[in-house]
mmCIF file of C-alpha atoms in Angstrom:
data_model
loop_
_atom_site.group_PDB
_atom_site.id
_atom_site.type_symbol
_atom_site.label_atom_id
_atom_site.label_comp_id
_atom_site.label_asym_id
_atom_site.label_seq_id
_atom_site.Cartn_x
_atom_site.Cartn_y
_atom_site.Cartn_z
ATOM 1 C CA MET A 1 -2.299 -2.354 22.646
ATOM 2 C CA PRO A 2 -1.592 -6.117 22.844
ATOM 3 C CA THR A 3 1.565 -7.529 23.979
ATOM 4 C CA MET A 4 3.250 -9.664 21.515
ATOM 5 C CA ILE A 5 5.462 -13.014 21.664
ATOM 6 C CA THR A 6 7.724 -13.589 19.163
ATOM 7 C CA GLY A 7 8.523 -17.278 18.543
ATOM 8 C CA ASP A 8 6.991 -20.154 20.419
ATOM 9 C CA ALA A 9 5.180 -19.948 24.014
ATOM 10 C CA ASN A 10 6.731 -21.521 26.819
ATOM 11 C CA THR A 11 6.647 -21.679 30.867
ATOM 12 C CA ALA A 12 10.338 -19.459 31.019
ATOM 13 C CA VAL A 13 10.674 -15.721 31.347
ATOM 14 C CA THR A 14 11.371 -15.215 27.599
ATOM 15 C CA ASN A 15 8.192 -16.097 25.974
ATOM 16 C CA ALA A 16 6.362 -16.987 28.961
ATOM 17 C CA VAL A 17 2.373 -17.562 29.121
ATOM 18 C CA ASN A 18 0.728 -15.261 31.574
ATOM 19 C CA ALA A 19 1.705 -16.618 34.877
ATOM 20 C CA SER A 20 -1.891 -15.809 35.987
ATOM 21 C CA ARG A 21 -3.081 -18.413 33.842
ATOM 22 C CA LEU A 22 -0.888 -21.075 35.736
ATOM 23 C CA VAL A 23 -1.446 -20.139 39.676
ATOM 24 C CA ILE A 24 -4.207 -17.361 40.611
ATOM 25 C CA ASP A 25 -7.684 -17.840 41.302
ATOM 26 C CA MET A 26 -9.639 -16.756 38.135
ATOM 27 C CA LYS A 27 -12.713 -17.829 36.179
ATOM 28 C CA ASP A 28 -12.322 -20.924 33.919
ATOM 29 C CA LYS A 29 -12.842 -18.677 30.921
ATOM 30 C CA ILE A 30 -10.934 -16.184 28.926
ATOM 31 C CA HIS A 31 -12.822 -13.764 27.116
ATOM 32 C CA LEU A 32 -11.256 -13.632 23.367
ATOM 33 C CA LEU A 33 -10.915 -9.977 22.229
ATOM 34 C CA GLU A 34 -12.605 -9.333 18.421
ATOM 35 C CA PRO A 35 -14.361 -12.695 17.580
ATOM 36 C CA SER A 36 -16.097 -11.230 14.685
ATOM 37 C CA ALA A 37 -13.596 -8.815 13.137
ATOM 38 C CA ASN A 38 -13.599 -10.057 9.887
ATOM 39 C CA PRO A 39 -17.423 -9.143 8.433
ATOM 40 C CA LEU A 40 -16.328 -8.942 4.902
ATOM 41 C CA THR A 41 -14.793 -12.303 4.724
ATOM 42 C CA VAL A 42 -17.528 -13.792 6.524
ATOM 43 C CA PHE A 43 -20.180 -12.443 4.079
ATOM 44 C CA MET A 44 -17.944 -13.243 0.830
ATOM 45 C CA LYS A 45 -17.356 -16.546 2.001
ATOM 46 C CA LYS A 46 -20.888 -17.636 2.886
ATOM 47 C CA ALA A 47 -22.640 -15.780 -0.113
ATOM 48 C CA ARG A 48 -19.680 -15.715 -2.917
ATOM 49 C CA SER A 49 -16.699 -17.641 -2.913
ATOM 50 C CA ALA A 50 -14.835 -19.876 -5.612
ATOM 51 C CA SER A 51 -11.603 -21.800 -6.049
ATOM 52 C CA CYS A 52 -8.984 -20.754 -8.611
ATOM 53 C CA HIS A 53 -6.552 -22.873 -10.306
ATOM 54 C CA ASN A 54 -3.711 -20.062 -10.930
ATOM 55 C CA PRO A 55 -2.409 -17.661 -8.470
ATOM 56 C CA LYS A 56 -3.286 -15.050 -10.821
ATOM 57 C CA PHE A 57 -6.916 -14.969 -11.464
ATOM 58 C CA GLU A 58 -8.706 -12.849 -14.472
ATOM 59 C CA TRP A 59 -11.989 -11.818 -15.180
ATOM 60 C CA LEU A 60 -13.336 -9.672 -18.237
ATOM 61 C CA GLU A 61 -15.790 -6.641 -17.661
ATOM 62 C CA ASP A 62 -18.016 -4.554 -19.928
ATOM 63 C CA GLU A 63 -20.381 -1.870 -19.280
ATOM 64 C CA ALA A 64 -22.804 0.221 -21.418
ATOM 65 C CA THR A 65 -21.550 3.279 -23.596
ATOM 66 C CA PRO A 66 -22.348 6.329 -21.365
ATOM 67 C CA VAL A 67 -25.144 8.796 -23.123
ATOM 68 C CA THR A 68 -23.552 11.787 -21.173
ATOM 69 C CA THR A 69 -20.279 13.858 -21.170
ATOM 70 C CA ARG A 70 -19.169 17.416 -21.423
ATOM 71 C CA VAL A 71 -17.977 19.822 -24.009
ATOM 72 C CA ASN A 72 -14.082 20.487 -23.481
ATOM 73 C CA ASN A 73 -14.128 23.731 -26.026
ATOM 74 C CA SER A 74 -11.672 26.723 -24.217
ATOM 75 C CA THR A 75 -13.837 29.140 -26.776
ATOM 76 C CA ASP A 76 -17.540 29.189 -27.028
ATOM 77 C CA VAL A 77 -19.127 27.455 -29.985
ATOM 78 C CA ALA A 78 -22.005 29.595 -31.959
ATOM 79 C CA THR A 79 -21.578 28.541 -35.631
ATOM 80 C CA ASP A 80 -23.024 25.984 -37.679
ATOM 81 C CA GLY A 81 -20.605 22.950 -39.049
ATOM 82 C CA THR A 82 -18.112 23.707 -36.536
ATOM 83 C CA ALA A 83 -15.358 21.567 -34.609
ATOM 84 C CA LEU A 84 -16.918 20.725 -30.879
ATOM 85 C CA ILE A 85 -14.267 19.081 -28.774
ATOM 86 C CA VAL A 86 -15.816 17.152 -26.070
ATOM 87 C CA ASP A 87 -14.430 14.780 -23.312
ATOM 88 C CA GLU A 88 -15.027 11.666 -24.842
ATOM 89 C CA GLY A 89 -15.702 11.491 -28.505
ATOM 90 C CA ASP A 90 -15.765 7.628 -28.685
ATOM 91 C CA TYR A 91 -19.566 7.919 -27.243
ATOM 92 C CA PHE A 92 -20.923 9.352 -30.536
ATOM 93 C CA ALA A 93 -21.254 8.028 -34.169
ATOM 94 C CA VAL A 94 -22.202 10.124 -37.346
ATOM 95 C CA ASP A 95 -25.855 10.629 -37.332
ATOM 96 C CA ASP A 96 -26.043 10.667 -33.796
ATOM 97 C CA LEU A 97 -28.724 13.385 -32.265
ATOM 98 C CA VAL A 98 -26.939 15.174 -29.142
ATOM 99 C CA LEU A 99 -28.837 17.281 -26.714
ATOM 100 C CA VAL A 100 -27.389 20.087 -25.031
ATOM 101 C CA GLN A 101 -28.964 20.254 -21.531
ATOM 102 C CA ARG A 102 -28.568 23.783 -20.916
ATOM 103 C CA THR A 103 -30.248 25.064 -23.842
ATOM 104 C CA GLY A 104 -32.305 22.443 -25.151
ATOM 105 C CA GLU A 105 -30.553 22.676 -28.654
ATOM 106 C CA VAL A 106 -30.392 19.189 -30.683
ATOM 107 C CA PHE A 107 -27.552 19.195 -33.147
ATOM 108 C CA ARG A 108 -26.549 16.070 -35.281
ATOM 109 C CA VAL A 109 -23.032 14.774 -35.560
ATOM 110 C CA ALA A 110 -21.543 14.781 -38.756
ATOM 111 C CA SER A 111 -18.312 13.077 -38.392
ATOM 112 C CA GLU A 112 -15.949 12.232 -35.129
ATOM 113 C CA SER A 113 -12.003 11.894 -34.734
ATOM 114 C CA SER A 114 -10.148 12.263 -31.770
ATOM 115 C CA ASP A 115 -12.539 13.770 -29.411
ATOM 116 C CA THR A 116 -13.798 16.191 -31.942
ATOM 117 C CA LEU A 117 -17.240 16.313 -33.282
ATOM 118 C CA THR A 118 -18.401 17.998 -36.488
ATOM 119 C CA ILE A 119 -21.830 19.091 -35.942
ATOM 120 C CA ALA A 120 -24.952 20.545 -37.917
ATOM 121 C CA ARG A 121 -26.690 22.903 -35.300
ATOM 122 C CA GLY A 122 -30.375 23.171 -34.442
ATOM 123 C CA TRP A 123 -31.962 19.878 -35.075
ATOM 124 C CA ALA A 124 -35.720 20.582 -35.861
ATOM 125 C CA GLY A 125 -35.793 24.066 -35.299
ATOM 126 C CA THR A 126 -34.081 23.740 -31.798
ATOM 127 C CA GLU A 127 -31.772 26.435 -32.523
ATOM 128 C CA THR A 128 -32.035 29.528 -30.097
ATOM 129 C CA ALA A 129 -31.124 32.942 -31.623
ATOM 130 C CA GLY A 130 -28.244 35.067 -29.681
ATOM 131 C CA GLU A 131 -26.583 34.018 -26.214
ATOM 132 C CA GLY A 132 -28.595 30.923 -25.962
ATOM 133 C CA TYR A 133 -27.244 29.465 -29.032
ATOM 134 C CA VAL A 134 -23.937 29.416 -27.864
ATOM 135 C CA ILE A 135 -22.343 26.282 -26.773
ATOM 136 C CA VAL A 136 -19.875 26.677 -23.736
ATOM 137 C CA ASP A 137 -17.283 24.716 -22.137
ATOM 138 C CA ASN A 138 -18.256 22.271 -19.388
ATOM 139 C CA ASP A 139 -21.834 22.198 -21.032
ATOM 140 C CA SER A 140 -23.752 18.672 -20.301
ATOM 141 C CA LEU A 141 -24.151 16.948 -23.677
ATOM 142 C CA THR A 142 -26.818 13.743 -23.724
ATOM 143 C CA ASN A 143 -26.667 11.433 -26.617
ATOM 144 C CA LEU A 144 -29.886 10.569 -28.254
ATOM 145 C CA GLY A 145 -28.868 7.981 -30.337
ATOM 146 C CA GLY A 146 -28.784 7.414 -34.270
ATOM 147 C CA ASN A 147 -30.969 9.117 -36.841
ATOM 148 C CA PHE A 148 -31.282 7.598 -40.070
ATOM 149 C CA THR A 149 -32.908 8.129 -43.436
ATOM 150 C CA GLU A 150 -35.092 5.406 -45.287
ATOM 151 C CA ASN A 151 -32.797 2.896 -47.302
ATOM 152 C CA ASP A 152 -29.869 4.208 -45.417
ATOM 153 C CA GLY A 153 -26.820 2.217 -44.863
ATOM 154 C CA ALA A 154 -25.789 0.483 -41.629
ATOM 155 C CA GLY A 155 -23.689 3.200 -40.284
ATOM 156 C CA THR A 156 -20.932 3.562 -38.054
ATOM 157 C CA SER A 157 -20.319 0.574 -35.656
ATOM 158 C CA VAL A 158 -19.303 1.744 -32.105
ATOM 159 C CA GLN A 159 -18.919 -0.662 -29.369
ATOM 160 C CA THR A 160 -17.158 -1.008 -26.251
ATOM 161 C CA LYS A 161 -13.941 -3.219 -25.670
ATOM 162 C CA LEU A 162 -14.069 -5.912 -23.020
ATOM 163 C CA ALA A 163 -11.613 -4.812 -20.087
ATOM 164 C CA GLU A 164 -9.300 -7.595 -18.966
ATOM 165 C CA LYS A 165 -8.984 -7.274 -14.890
ATOM 166 C CA TYR A 166 -6.689 -9.432 -12.647
ATOM 167 C CA ASN A 167 -5.629 -10.209 -9.027
ATOM 168 C CA TYR A 168 -3.571 -12.545 -7.254
ATOM 169 C CA THR A 169 -3.799 -14.913 -4.457
ATOM 170 C CA GLU A 170 -1.477 -14.128 -1.347
ATOM 171 C CA ILE A 171 -0.315 -16.706 1.014
ATOM 172 C CA CYS A 172 -1.111 -15.751 4.865
ATOM 173 C CA ARG A 173 0.326 -17.856 7.447
ATOM 174 C CA ASN A 174 -0.023 -17.673 11.222
ATOM 175 C CA PRO A 175 2.227 -20.087 12.925
ATOM 176 C CA PHE A 176 2.027 -20.837 16.698
ATOM 177 C CA GLY A 177 3.849 -23.185 18.785
ATOM 178 C CA LEU A 178 3.815 -24.682 22.769
ATOM 179 C CA SER A 179 6.218 -26.421 24.527
ATOM 180 C CA ASN A 180 5.634 -29.936 25.603
ATOM 181 C CA THR A 181 5.680 -28.921 29.368
ATOM 182 C CA LEU A 182 3.366 -26.174 28.832
ATOM 183 C CA MET A 183 0.741 -28.481 27.164
ATOM 184 C CA ASN A 184 1.054 -30.575 29.959
ATOM 185 C CA THR A 185 0.630 -27.958 32.901
ATOM 186 C CA ASP A 186 -2.932 -27.517 34.328
ATOM 187 C CA ALA A 187 -4.095 -24.018 33.451
ATOM 188 C CA TYR A 188 -6.973 -22.126 33.950
ATOM 189 C CA GLY A 189 -9.119 -21.070 30.790
ATOM 190 C CA GLY A 190 -9.224 -25.007 29.830
ATOM 191 C CA ASP A 191 -6.778 -26.745 27.345
ATOM 192 C CA VAL A 192 -4.014 -24.542 26.226
ATOM 193 C CA LEU A 193 -3.661 -26.065 23.124
ATOM 194 C CA ALA A 194 -7.110 -25.597 22.051
ATOM 195 C CA TYR A 195 -7.471 -21.854 23.609
ATOM 196 C CA THR A 196 -4.205 -20.889 21.653
ATOM 197 C CA THR A 197 -5.681 -22.534 18.343
ATOM 198 C CA LYS A 198 -8.822 -20.651 18.915
ATOM 199 C CA ALA A 199 -7.054 -17.459 19.377
ATOM 200 C CA ARG A 200 -4.606 -17.983 16.492
ATOM 201 C CA GLY A 201 -7.576 -18.691 14.222
ATOM 202 C CA ILE A 202 -9.364 -15.232 15.121
ATOM 203 C CA GLU A 203 -5.717 -13.296 14.487
ATOM 204 C CA HIS A 204 -5.481 -15.336 10.901
ATOM 205 C CA ALA A 205 -9.181 -14.020 9.964
ATOM 206 C CA LYS A 206 -8.327 -10.828 10.759
ATOM 207 C CA ASP A 207 -5.291 -10.624 8.887
ATOM 208 C CA ILE A 208 -6.859 -11.828 5.786
ATOM 209 C CA GLU A 209 -9.695 -9.378 6.473
ATOM 210 C CA MET A 210 -6.989 -6.633 6.388
ATOM 211 C CA LYS A 211 -5.702 -7.532 3.233
ATOM 212 C CA LEU A 212 -9.097 -7.949 1.391
ATOM 213 C CA LEU A 213 -9.646 -4.180 2.789
ATOM 214 C CA PHE A 214 -6.423 -2.799 1.924
ATOM 215 C CA GLY A 215 -3.978 -4.963 0.428
ATOM 216 C CA GLU A 216 -2.027 -3.407 -2.682
ATOM 217 C CA ARG A 217 -1.507 -5.709 -5.618
ATOM 218 C CA ALA A 218 2.056 -6.658 -6.540
ATOM 219 C CA VAL A 219 4.286 -9.172 -7.510
ATOM 220 C CA SER A 220 7.959 -9.670 -6.685
ATOM 221 C CA SER A 221 10.437 -9.568 -9.483
ATOM 222 C CA THR A 222 12.814 -11.753 -7.879
ATOM 223 C CA ALA A 223 10.627 -14.431 -5.770
ATOM 224 C CA ALA A 224 7.478 -16.209 -5.959
ATOM 225 C CA GLN A 225 5.799 -13.803 -3.843
ATOM 226 C CA ARG A 226 2.487 -11.912 -4.712
ATOM 227 C CA SER A 227 0.138 -9.737 -2.566
ATOM 228 C CA MET A 228 -3.659 -9.255 -3.397
ATOM 229 C CA GLY A 229 -5.246 -6.035 -4.423
ATOM 230 C CA GLY A 230 -7.883 -5.235 -1.544
ATOM 231 C CA ILE A 231 -11.345 -3.199 -1.874
ATOM 232 C CA ASN A 232 -9.362 -0.067 -1.378
ATOM 233 C CA TYR A 233 -7.140 -0.544 -3.994
ATOM 234 C CA TYR A 234 -9.878 -0.911 -6.583
ATOM 235 C CA ILE A 235 -12.111 1.725 -5.677
ATOM 236 C CA SER A 236 -11.526 5.078 -7.920
ATOM 237 C CA THR A 237 -14.728 6.392 -9.076
ATOM 238 C CA ASN A 238 -17.133 7.012 -6.179
ATOM 239 C CA SER A 239 -14.865 8.293 -3.124
ATOM 240 C CA LYS A 240 -16.711 11.185 -1.127
ATOM 241 C CA ASP A 241 -14.684 12.894 1.308
ATOM 242 C CA PHE A 242 -16.789 14.340 4.128
ATOM 243 C CA GLY A 243 -14.052 16.495 5.554
ATOM 244 C CA GLY A 244 -14.412 16.796 9.285
ATOM 245 C CA GLY A 245 -17.226 14.064 9.422
ATOM 246 C CA ILE A 246 -20.749 13.375 8.287
ATOM 247 C CA GLY A 247 -22.744 16.849 9.350
ATOM 248 C CA SER A 248 -26.031 16.232 7.529
ATOM 249 C CA LEU A 249 -28.394 13.630 6.220
ATOM 250 C CA ASP A 250 -28.217 15.549 2.839
ATOM 251 C CA GLU A 251 -24.526 14.498 2.835
ATOM 252 C CA ILE A 252 -25.413 10.860 3.252
ATOM 253 C CA PHE A 253 -28.057 11.154 0.570
ATOM 254 C CA ASP A 254 -25.315 13.204 -1.753
ATOM 255 C CA ALA A 255 -22.989 10.141 -1.413
ATOM 256 C CA ALA A 256 -25.844 7.737 -2.266
ATOM 257 C CA GLU A 257 -26.466 9.415 -5.540
ATOM 258 C CA ASP A 258 -23.011 8.216 -6.473
ATOM 259 C CA ASP A 259 -22.896 5.018 -4.655
ATOM 260 C CA PHE A 260 -26.167 3.419 -6.322
ATOM 261 C CA ARG A 261 -26.012 4.794 -9.718
ATOM 262 C CA TYR A 262 -24.486 1.522 -10.953
ATOM 263 C CA GLY A 263 -24.943 -2.068 -9.734
ATOM 264 C CA SER A 264 -27.426 -3.291 -6.941
ATOM 265 C CA LYS A 265 -29.673 -1.307 -5.087
ATOM 266 C CA GLU A 266 -28.792 -2.650 -1.793
ATOM 267 C CA LYS A 267 -25.220 -2.427 -0.954
ATOM 268 C CA MET A 268 -23.145 -3.282 2.424
ATOM 269 C CA LEU A 269 -21.674 -0.344 3.932
ATOM 270 C CA LEU A 270 -18.555 -1.332 6.163
ATOM 271 C CA VAL A 271 -18.269 1.681 8.845
ATOM 272 C CA SER A 272 -15.900 2.672 11.415
ATOM 273 C CA ARG A 273 -17.419 3.269 14.822
ATOM 274 C CA GLN A 274 -17.203 6.797 14.530
ATOM 275 C CA VAL A 275 -18.942 6.895 11.090
ATOM 276 C CA ALA A 276 -21.611 4.490 12.712
ATOM 277 C CA SER A 277 -22.248 6.999 15.541
ATOM 278 C CA ASN A 278 -22.449 9.692 12.950
ATOM 279 C CA ILE A 279 -25.205 7.932 11.048
ATOM 280 C CA SER A 280 -27.257 6.977 14.082
ATOM 281 C CA LEU A 281 -27.485 10.583 15.293
ATOM 282 C CA LEU A 282 -28.342 11.770 12.292
ATOM 283 C CA ALA A 283 -30.534 9.107 10.478
ATOM 284 C CA ALA A 284 -32.049 7.027 13.367
ATOM 285 C CA ASP A 285 -35.576 7.241 12.362
ATOM 286 C CA LEU A 286 -34.312 5.719 9.046
ATOM 287 C CA LEU A 287 -32.548 2.572 10.450
ATOM 288 C CA ARG A 288 -34.010 -0.715 10.773
ATOM 289 C CA MET A 289 -32.541 -3.658 12.260
ATOM 290 C CA VAL A 290 -31.788 -7.074 10.300
ATOM 291 C CA PRO A 291 -32.492 -9.958 12.162
ATOM 292 C CA GLU A 292 -29.064 -11.695 12.683
ATOM 293 C CA ASP A 293 -30.157 -15.244 11.369
ATOM 294 C CA LYS A 294 -30.152 -13.561 8.252
ATOM 295 C CA SER A 295 -26.784 -11.892 8.529
ATOM 296 C CA PHE A 296 -24.593 -14.761 9.580
ATOM 297 C CA GLY A 297 -24.645 -13.360 13.427
ATOM 298 C CA ILE A 298 -23.293 -10.146 12.438
ATOM 299 C CA HIS A 299 -25.145 -7.059 13.733
ATOM 300 C CA VAL A 300 -26.521 -5.209 10.586
ATOM 301 C CA GLN A 301 -28.980 -2.325 10.453
ATOM 302 C CA LYS A 302 -30.640 -1.147 7.087
ATOM 303 C CA LEU A 303 -30.354 2.491 6.132
ATOM 304 C CA ILE A 304 -32.942 3.342 3.420
ATOM 305 C CA THR A 305 -32.168 6.360 1.134
ATOM 306 C CA PRO A 306 -34.157 7.284 -1.978
ATOM 307 C CA HIS A 307 -31.409 5.879 -3.999
ATOM 308 C CA GLY A 308 -30.896 2.625 -2.507
ATOM 309 C CA ILE A 309 -30.358 0.453 0.923
ATOM 310 C CA TYR A 310 -27.124 0.584 2.882
ATOM 311 C CA ASN A 311 -26.956 -2.455 5.253
ATOM 312 C CA ILE A 312 -24.540 -1.117 7.936
ATOM 313 C CA VAL A 313 -21.902 -3.167 9.615
ATOM 314 C CA ALA A 314 -19.444 -1.392 12.171
ATOM 315 C CA HIS A 315 -16.128 -2.783 11.455
ATOM 316 C CA ASP A 316 -13.820 -2.782 14.606
ATOM 317 C CA LEU A 317 -10.774 -2.946 12.279
ATOM 318 C CA LEU A 318 -11.275 0.310 10.702
ATOM 319 C CA GLU A 319 -9.847 2.733 13.346
ATOM 320 C CA GLY A 320 -6.981 4.979 14.021
ATOM 321 C CA ASP A 321 -6.457 8.596 12.730
ATOM 322 C CA THR A 322 -7.280 7.792 9.283
ATOM 323 C CA PHE A 323 -9.353 4.709 8.903
ATOM 324 C CA GLY A 324 -11.177 5.708 11.822
ATOM 325 C CA GLY A 325 -12.838 8.086 9.440
ATOM 326 C CA TYR A 326 -13.646 5.365 6.530
ATOM 327 C CA ALA A 327 -16.451 3.518 5.310
ATOM 328 C CA PHE A 328 -16.454 1.146 2.318
ATOM 329 C CA VAL A 329 -19.627 0.503 0.143
ATOM 330 C CA VAL A 330 -19.620 -3.004 -1.228
ATOM 331 C CA ASP A 331 -21.926 -4.296 -3.738
ATOM 332 C CA MET A 332 -21.921 -7.893 -2.506
ATOM 333 C CA ASN A 333 -23.171 -9.119 -5.983
ATOM 334 C CA ASN A 334 -19.700 -7.788 -7.619
ATOM 335 C CA VAL A 335 -17.096 -9.356 -5.220
ATOM 336 C CA SER A 336 -16.083 -12.976 -4.634
ATOM 337 C CA TYR A 337 -13.392 -14.501 -2.384
ATOM 338 C CA ARG A 338 -11.140 -16.520 -4.567
ATOM 339 C CA PHE A 339 -8.981 -19.109 -2.932
ATOM 340 C CA LEU A 340 -6.255 -21.226 -4.904
ATOM 341 C CA GLN A 341 -7.667 -24.818 -4.898
ATOM 342 C CA ASN A 342 -7.100 -27.192 -1.966
ATOM 343 C CA ARG A 343 -5.445 -23.388 -0.250
ATOM 344 C CA ASP A 344 -8.622 -22.221 1.401
ATOM 345 C CA THR A 345 -7.855 -21.689 5.260
ATOM 346 C CA LYS A 346 -7.009 -24.830 7.140
ATOM 347 C CA LEU A 347 -4.959 -25.771 10.177
ATOM 348 C CA VAL A 348 -1.862 -27.685 9.350
ATOM 349 C CA THR A 349 -0.703 -29.394 12.450
ATOM 350 C CA ASN A 350 2.709 -30.538 13.867
ATOM 351 C CA ILE A 351 4.923 -28.863 11.484
ATOM 352 C CA GLN A 352 7.567 -28.512 14.210
ATOM 353 C CA THR A 353 11.098 -30.066 13.410
ATOM 354 C CA PRO A 354 12.038 -33.532 14.306
ATOM 355 C CA GLY A 355 12.998 -33.870 17.826
ATOM 356 C CA GLN A 356 11.842 -30.689 18.975
ATOM 357 C CA ASP A 357 10.133 -31.315 22.408
ATOM 358 C CA GLY A 358 7.143 -29.390 21.751
ATOM 359 C CA ARG A 359 4.161 -28.877 18.985
ATOM 360 C CA LYS A 360 3.825 -26.294 16.140
ATOM 361 C CA ASP A 361 0.897 -25.916 14.291
ATOM 362 C CA GLU A 362 -0.275 -23.161 11.824
ATOM 363 C CA TYR A 363 -3.253 -21.537 10.223
ATOM 364 C CA LEU A 364 -2.637 -21.154 6.324
ATOM 365 C CA THR A 365 -4.666 -19.729 3.521
ATOM 366 C CA GLU A 366 -3.913 -18.717 -0.033
ATOM 367 C CA ALA A 367 -6.750 -16.383 -1.211
ATOM 368 C CA GLY A 368 -7.538 -13.071 -3.062
ATOM 369 C CA LEU A 369 -10.421 -10.579 -3.939
ATOM 370 C CA GLU A 370 -12.371 -10.432 -7.161
ATOM 371 C CA CYS A 371 -13.733 -7.069 -7.232
ATOM 372 C CA ILE A 372 -15.951 -6.445 -10.476
ATOM 373 C CA LEU A 373 -17.201 -3.098 -12.060
ATOM 374 C CA GLU A 374 -15.568 -0.678 -9.545
ATOM 375 C CA LYS A 375 -17.760 1.760 -10.133
ATOM 376 C CA THR A 376 -20.604 -0.183 -8.289
ATOM 377 C CA HIS A 377 -18.566 0.028 -5.147
ATOM 378 C CA GLY A 378 -17.452 3.320 -2.973
ATOM 379 C CA LYS A 379 -15.491 4.820 -0.308
ATOM 380 C CA TRP A 380 -16.428 7.507 2.325
ATOM 381 C CA THR A 381 -13.499 9.391 3.972
ATOM 382 C CA SER A 382 -13.506 11.971 6.717
ATOM 383 C CA ALA A 383 -11.249 12.997 9.392
ATOM 384 C CA ALA A 384 -11.187 10.589 12.654
#
C-alpha cells in the first residue's frame, strides 16, 4: 500500500520526500508503478472520443422490437378465443401470427390490451388435441409478424419509442507542489519536478479510469457538482455470476451467448488478474496474441468463441475481495470518451499563491462516459 503525502512535498520531516533519493548511492532511475493502468481510457481516447459543450451530454437510443416473449398466465389456456396474459403485450398487434415454441402451434392475435392478448387458436391446423394443445405459464412465444387479407387496411401501427439517455462530465483534479528548495536540490532519479509531474500524471489517469469503470451518476442539489456514471453503472442486462470462479470453458461459452446477442461480434474483455488466470488455464488453446502495435502498446489476447471474439486485457485496477473477481465486456463501438470542450486532460502550471516560495501544478480533466445500448455490454462476477 503506498504511503501518501497530504499537502506539498518538501525537505523537512513532515511531507518529506524519500531521504534515500537525496543521499544514498542508487541507480539513476526510479521505476514507476503501473504506467499502463488505464486501458479503457487509452482505447476510447484513441478510437472513440469527442468533445461536448454541456456538462450534461445526452443521446437517443432505439432497438428493434423483440420477437420473443413469454406467457404470464397463472392458469393453463386450453380454449379458443380466450385471454392470454404475456410479459410484453406491446410486442404484438392485431393480426400477428404467434408461434408457441414448445408445441408448434400458431395462433392469431385478435386484440391486445395491457399485456393481454385475445387469441384465435390453431392457425392452419397447427392445434394439437389433448395436453399438447394447452398453453402454459412461461411458454416461449415468437411473433411471426402480421397476416393480412387482400384489400385489407393498413392495420395497427406498432413502433418503438426512442429512449433518452444521458451522463455528466466530472471534474478530476490532481494537484502537486514542490518547494523551491527541493527543486534546487540534487536528487537521484533525475529532475524532481519532471519525475513528480510524470508520476502524478499516472495517478490522474488511474483516477479517471476508476471513474469510467465504477463511477455513480449524480448531481448535487446544493452545489455545481456532478459525477459520471461508469460502465458498471450502466450495465444491467448481461450480468453473469460465476460464483466461486470460472470452472469450465462451457461457462465462458454460456456467458458469450448473452454477451454477443447484440452489438459487435468482437468486444473488449477487461479482466482482473484472477479471471485472466482462469481463462488461460481453461482456454489456452483458444488464445491468440494481438501484436502490440495494433493495440496501442497494451497486451491483448484474443479468445475465440462460437458466438464472438473477446479481446482480453488484464486490468490491474480490478483487484480486492470483490473487484478481483470482475470482468467487463465492452462493445467499443458503443462507448465514447466525452470531454467538455477545452477541458480534456491538461497540465495546469504555476497555480501557487502569490509569494509562495515554491511551485504548484495540477492535472485537470472534465470528462464522462457515453455508454450506448447497454445490452451490447456485459459484466462477469465471481468470488475473488
